[in-house]
XYZ file of C-alpha atoms in Angstrom:
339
model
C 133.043 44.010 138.192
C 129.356 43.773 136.688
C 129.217 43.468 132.860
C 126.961 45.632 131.150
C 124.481 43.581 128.695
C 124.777 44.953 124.984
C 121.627 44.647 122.821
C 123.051 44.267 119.384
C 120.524 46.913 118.001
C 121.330 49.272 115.068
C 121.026 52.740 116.299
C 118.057 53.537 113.891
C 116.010 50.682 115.782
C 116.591 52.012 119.199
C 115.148 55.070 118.723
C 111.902 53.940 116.904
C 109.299 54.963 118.808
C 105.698 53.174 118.665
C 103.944 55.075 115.876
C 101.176 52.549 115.231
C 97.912 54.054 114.257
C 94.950 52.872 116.710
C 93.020 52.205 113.381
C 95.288 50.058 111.951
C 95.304 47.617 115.346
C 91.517 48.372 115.703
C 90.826 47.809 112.109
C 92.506 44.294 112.043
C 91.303 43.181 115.839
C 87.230 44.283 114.591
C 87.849 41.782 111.044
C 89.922 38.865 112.738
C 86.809 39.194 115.330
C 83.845 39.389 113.058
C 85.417 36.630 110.799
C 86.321 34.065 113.619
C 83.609 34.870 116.335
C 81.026 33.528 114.556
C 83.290 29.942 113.887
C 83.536 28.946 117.121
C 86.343 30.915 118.231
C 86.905 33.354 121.153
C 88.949 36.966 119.885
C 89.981 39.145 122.622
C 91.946 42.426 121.314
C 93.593 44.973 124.725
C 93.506 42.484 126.942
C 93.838 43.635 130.606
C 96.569 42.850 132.776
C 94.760 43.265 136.282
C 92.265 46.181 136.598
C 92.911 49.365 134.735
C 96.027 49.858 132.490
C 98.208 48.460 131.226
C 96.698 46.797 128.525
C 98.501 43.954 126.160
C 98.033 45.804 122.420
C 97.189 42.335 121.059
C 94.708 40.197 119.728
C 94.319 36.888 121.526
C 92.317 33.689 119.498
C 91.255 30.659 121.973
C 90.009 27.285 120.226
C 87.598 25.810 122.002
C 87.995 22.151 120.214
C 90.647 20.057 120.155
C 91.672 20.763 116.743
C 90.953 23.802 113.970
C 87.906 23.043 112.075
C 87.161 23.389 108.367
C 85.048 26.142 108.168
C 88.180 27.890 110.506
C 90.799 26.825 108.549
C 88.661 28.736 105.710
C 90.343 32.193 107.347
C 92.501 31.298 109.482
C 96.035 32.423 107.274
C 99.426 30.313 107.012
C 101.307 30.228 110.234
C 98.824 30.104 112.602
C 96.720 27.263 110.421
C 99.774 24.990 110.700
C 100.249 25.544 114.729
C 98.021 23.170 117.280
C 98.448 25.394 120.189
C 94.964 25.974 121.388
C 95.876 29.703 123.001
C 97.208 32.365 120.208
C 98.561 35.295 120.464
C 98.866 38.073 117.501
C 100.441 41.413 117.348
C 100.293 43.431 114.521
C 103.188 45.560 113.756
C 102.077 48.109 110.611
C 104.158 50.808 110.765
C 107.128 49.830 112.460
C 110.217 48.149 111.044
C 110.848 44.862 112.950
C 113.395 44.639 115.246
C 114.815 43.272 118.698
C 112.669 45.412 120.878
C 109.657 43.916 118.644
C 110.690 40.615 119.315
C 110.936 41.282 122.870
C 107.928 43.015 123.264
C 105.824 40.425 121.565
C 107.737 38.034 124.028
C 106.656 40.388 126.700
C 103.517 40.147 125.987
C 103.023 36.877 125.270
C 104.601 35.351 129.148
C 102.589 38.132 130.580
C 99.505 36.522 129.329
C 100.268 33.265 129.927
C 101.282 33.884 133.572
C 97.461 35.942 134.812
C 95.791 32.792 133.238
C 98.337 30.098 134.203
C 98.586 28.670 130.553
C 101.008 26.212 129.605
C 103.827 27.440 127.189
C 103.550 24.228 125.394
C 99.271 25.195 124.921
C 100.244 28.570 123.322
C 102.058 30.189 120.447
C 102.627 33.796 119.535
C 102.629 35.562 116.221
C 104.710 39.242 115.097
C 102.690 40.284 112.373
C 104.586 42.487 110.212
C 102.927 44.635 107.592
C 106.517 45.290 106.008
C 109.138 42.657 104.876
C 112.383 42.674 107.367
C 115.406 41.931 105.108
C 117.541 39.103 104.926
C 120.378 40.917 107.419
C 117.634 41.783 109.558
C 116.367 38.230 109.760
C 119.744 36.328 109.930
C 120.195 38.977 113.110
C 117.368 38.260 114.857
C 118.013 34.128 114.532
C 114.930 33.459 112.260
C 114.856 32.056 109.088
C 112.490 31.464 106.121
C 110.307 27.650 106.191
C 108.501 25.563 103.564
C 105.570 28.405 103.954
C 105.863 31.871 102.532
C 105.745 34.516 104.507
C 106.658 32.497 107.510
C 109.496 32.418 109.364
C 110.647 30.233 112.835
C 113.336 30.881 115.019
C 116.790 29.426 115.399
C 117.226 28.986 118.940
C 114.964 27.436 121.391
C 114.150 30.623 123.781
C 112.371 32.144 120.770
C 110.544 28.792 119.942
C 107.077 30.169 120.838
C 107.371 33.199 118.632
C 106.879 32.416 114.620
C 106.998 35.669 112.493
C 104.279 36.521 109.405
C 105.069 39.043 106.910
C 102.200 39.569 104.855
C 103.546 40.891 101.607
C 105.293 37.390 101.149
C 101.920 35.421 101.897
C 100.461 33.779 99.143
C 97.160 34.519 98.104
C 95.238 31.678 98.867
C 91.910 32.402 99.800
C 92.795 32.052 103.481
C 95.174 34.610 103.454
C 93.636 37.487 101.226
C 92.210 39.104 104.925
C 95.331 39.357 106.983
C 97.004 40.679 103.721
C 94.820 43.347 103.543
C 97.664 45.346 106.047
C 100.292 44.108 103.848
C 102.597 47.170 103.434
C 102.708 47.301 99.297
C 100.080 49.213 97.191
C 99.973 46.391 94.512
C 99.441 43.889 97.298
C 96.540 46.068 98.896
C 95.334 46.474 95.675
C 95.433 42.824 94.238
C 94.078 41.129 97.982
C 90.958 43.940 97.464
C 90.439 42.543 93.603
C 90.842 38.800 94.778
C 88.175 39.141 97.542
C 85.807 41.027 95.603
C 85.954 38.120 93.079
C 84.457 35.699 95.629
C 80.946 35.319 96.331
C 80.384 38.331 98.934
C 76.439 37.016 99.355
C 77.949 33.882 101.526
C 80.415 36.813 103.775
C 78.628 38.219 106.339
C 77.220 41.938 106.036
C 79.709 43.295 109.276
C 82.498 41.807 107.797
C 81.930 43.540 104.353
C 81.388 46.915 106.516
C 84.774 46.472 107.846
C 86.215 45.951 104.169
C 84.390 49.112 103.404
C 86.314 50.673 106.490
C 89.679 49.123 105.417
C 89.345 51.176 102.412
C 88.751 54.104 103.686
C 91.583 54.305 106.078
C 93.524 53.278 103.050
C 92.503 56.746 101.419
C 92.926 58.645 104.922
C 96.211 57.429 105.256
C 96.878 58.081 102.038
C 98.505 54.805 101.038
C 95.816 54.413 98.612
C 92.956 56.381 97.213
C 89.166 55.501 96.222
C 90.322 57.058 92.737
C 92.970 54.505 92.392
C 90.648 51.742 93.856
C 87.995 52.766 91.453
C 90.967 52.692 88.507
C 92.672 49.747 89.474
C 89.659 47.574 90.337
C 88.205 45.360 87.275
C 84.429 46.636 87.247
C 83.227 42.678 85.755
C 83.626 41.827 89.202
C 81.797 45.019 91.105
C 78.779 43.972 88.311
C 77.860 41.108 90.429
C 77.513 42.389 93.413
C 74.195 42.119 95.136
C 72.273 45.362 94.777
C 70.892 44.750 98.261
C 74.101 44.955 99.284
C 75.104 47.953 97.186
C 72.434 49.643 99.179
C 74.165 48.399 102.211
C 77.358 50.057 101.225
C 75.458 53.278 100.618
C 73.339 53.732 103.619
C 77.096 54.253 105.207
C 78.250 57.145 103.065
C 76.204 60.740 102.263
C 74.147 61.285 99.496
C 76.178 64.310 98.661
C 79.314 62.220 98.687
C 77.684 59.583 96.097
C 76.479 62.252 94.053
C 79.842 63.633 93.540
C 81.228 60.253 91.690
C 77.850 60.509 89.241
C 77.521 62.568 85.861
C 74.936 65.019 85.454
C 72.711 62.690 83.613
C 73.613 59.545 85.970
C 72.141 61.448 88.384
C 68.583 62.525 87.138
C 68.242 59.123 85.765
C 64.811 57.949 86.524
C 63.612 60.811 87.850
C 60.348 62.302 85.669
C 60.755 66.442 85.301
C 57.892 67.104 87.271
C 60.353 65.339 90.035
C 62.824 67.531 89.584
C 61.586 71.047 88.368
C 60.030 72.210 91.874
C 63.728 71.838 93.250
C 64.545 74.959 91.258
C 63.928 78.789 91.775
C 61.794 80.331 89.081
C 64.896 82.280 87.305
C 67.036 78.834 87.668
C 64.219 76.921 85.559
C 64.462 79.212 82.612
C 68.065 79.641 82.597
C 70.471 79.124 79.403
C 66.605 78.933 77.384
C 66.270 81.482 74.021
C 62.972 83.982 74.855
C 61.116 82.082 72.171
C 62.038 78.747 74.650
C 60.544 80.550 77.225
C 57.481 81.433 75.954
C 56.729 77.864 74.683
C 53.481 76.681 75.710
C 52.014 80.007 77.655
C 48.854 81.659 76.338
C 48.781 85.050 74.718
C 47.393 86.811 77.890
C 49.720 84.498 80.482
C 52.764 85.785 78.242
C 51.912 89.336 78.628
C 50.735 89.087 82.154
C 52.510 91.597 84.641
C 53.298 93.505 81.613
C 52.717 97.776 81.595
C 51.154 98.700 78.612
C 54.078 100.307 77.289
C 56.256 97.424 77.380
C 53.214 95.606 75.847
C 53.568 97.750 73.130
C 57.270 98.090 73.043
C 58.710 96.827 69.620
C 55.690 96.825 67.484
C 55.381 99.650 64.506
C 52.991 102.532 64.793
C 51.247 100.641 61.745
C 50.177 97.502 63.209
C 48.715 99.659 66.684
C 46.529 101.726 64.964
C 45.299 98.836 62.566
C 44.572 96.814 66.026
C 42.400 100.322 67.030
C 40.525 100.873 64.220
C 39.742 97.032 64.000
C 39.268 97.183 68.194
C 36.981 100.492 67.338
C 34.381 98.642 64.814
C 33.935 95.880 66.912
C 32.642 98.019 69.776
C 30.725 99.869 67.563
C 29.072 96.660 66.173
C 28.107 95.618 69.447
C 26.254 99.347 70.765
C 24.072 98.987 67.804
């Protein structure tokens, strides 16, 4: 009689569906790229599995040396820094809890890739990045278990050997870390990582890389896990003071002017700007709006006040007295001049 296999799963798990968010994966392949690239390093995100679909959903890094370099080791976060495995493979999980399926998948993926290009498993390694922190039931079930590192965990048993586990809210924030954590799970965490990098000199990171920041944030406030009010809040200003204004500009020349105006006071706004700049942008009626009649009149001539005028609004409001005073006085100067 054939024995059916039983996955040990909790029912929750099983029915999980993938509900990753293409930014998320395409977020953290474009940064691990446009931070590693440029190193020495070859990143490969969707890799192919023959022509067409399906594709393997994970980011694969290839060392080209014989061992990681300095300047590599300057990004490159715990887990991976520690391995020698010249091949690795990464998959982010940033919504979903992780579970056995995970772990298989990853697994899945990672013999997959090493079979097309006929890798040795002893040249590779394989990372399950996990924006969320699995619990200690959860871990103890799936046979791995917390090392020297934080945030890292190693299997158990051997046939898991090639698969380490990262959870990024339990990294520590050494410089080399503060990236990756940026899809750590936790507001504070988001929120701290942003402040820490901020505080280093961004003139020495390059301009794509600070683009993609710029991007991380702003899924952040699509997605709403956190806003630009509460980055705006949260964030010490001491440290957005030092900035570069070239690359201030930078960040600008990515957002509309409408949308920049909107975080400026009235007077932030004009500053700078001489009235004759801004006057002509206003109708006639909007110019003269909120002034007292006397304000208006300020500066005009007699005849350039009364201009348009019918003579019986010209005369509107003054006493019989003072018009036939004007005549009479109007009357002998004519008279003067005929003679």
């Amino acid at each position: 009689m054939q024995q059916k296999i039983n996955i040990n799963t909790e029912k929750k798990n099983q029915t999980e569906k993938n509900t990753e968010s293409p930014n998320s994966h395409t977020l953290f392949g474009s940064m691990m790229k446009e931070a590693l690239i440029p190193l020495n390093l070859e990143v490969e995100s969707n890799y192919e599995v023959g022509k067409g679909p399906p594709k393997l959903d994970v980011l694969i890094i290839r060392r080209t040396g014989d061992s990681w370099t300095d300047e590599q080791l300057d990004f490159l976060p715990d887990g991976i820094r520690q391995k020698k495995c010249r091949y690795v493979i990464l998959e982010l999980k940033y919504t979903e809890s992780i579970n056995q399926i995970a772990i298989f998948q990853t697994l899945g993926y990672f013999g997959s890739y090493l079979k097309i290009k006929g890798i040795s498993i002893d040249d590779a390694c394989t990372f399950l990045v996990s924006a969320k922190t699995p619990n200690n039931k959860t871990l103890s079930k799936l046979n791995f278990e917390k090392k020297q590192i934080k945030g890292v965990y190693e299997p158990k048993v051997d046939i898991l050997k090639p698969l380490s586990l990262i959870t990024l809210n339990d990294l520590s924030d050494k410089n080399y870390n503060l990236w990756i954590k940026l899809f750590s799970s936790k507001k504070k965490q988001k929120l701290s990582v942003l402040q820490k990098i901020l505080s280093l000199d961004l003139k020495k990171i390059s301009q794509e890389l600070i683009v993609i920041l710029f991007k991380i944030m702003n899924f952040w406030n699509k997605t709403g896990e956190v806003s630009m009010q509460t980055i705006k809040k949260e964030i010490n200003s001491e440290f957005l003071n030092g900035i570069d204004e070239d690359l201030v500009n930078f960040f600008l020349s990515f957002t509309k002017p409408e949308l920049v105006a909107r975080q400026l006071k009235p007077e932030e706004r004009l500053m700078g700007l001489k009235p004759e700049d801004v006057i002509p942008r206003f109708k006639p009626e909007d110019r003269l709006m909120g002034l007292k009649p006397e304000d208006r009149l300020m500066g005009l001539k007699p005849e350039d006040r009364l201009m348009g005028l019918k003579p019986e609004d010209r005369l509107n409001g003054i006493d019989i007295e003072t018009i036939e005073k004007y005549l009479e006085r109007k009357k002998s100067q004519i008279k003067k001049r005929t003679k």
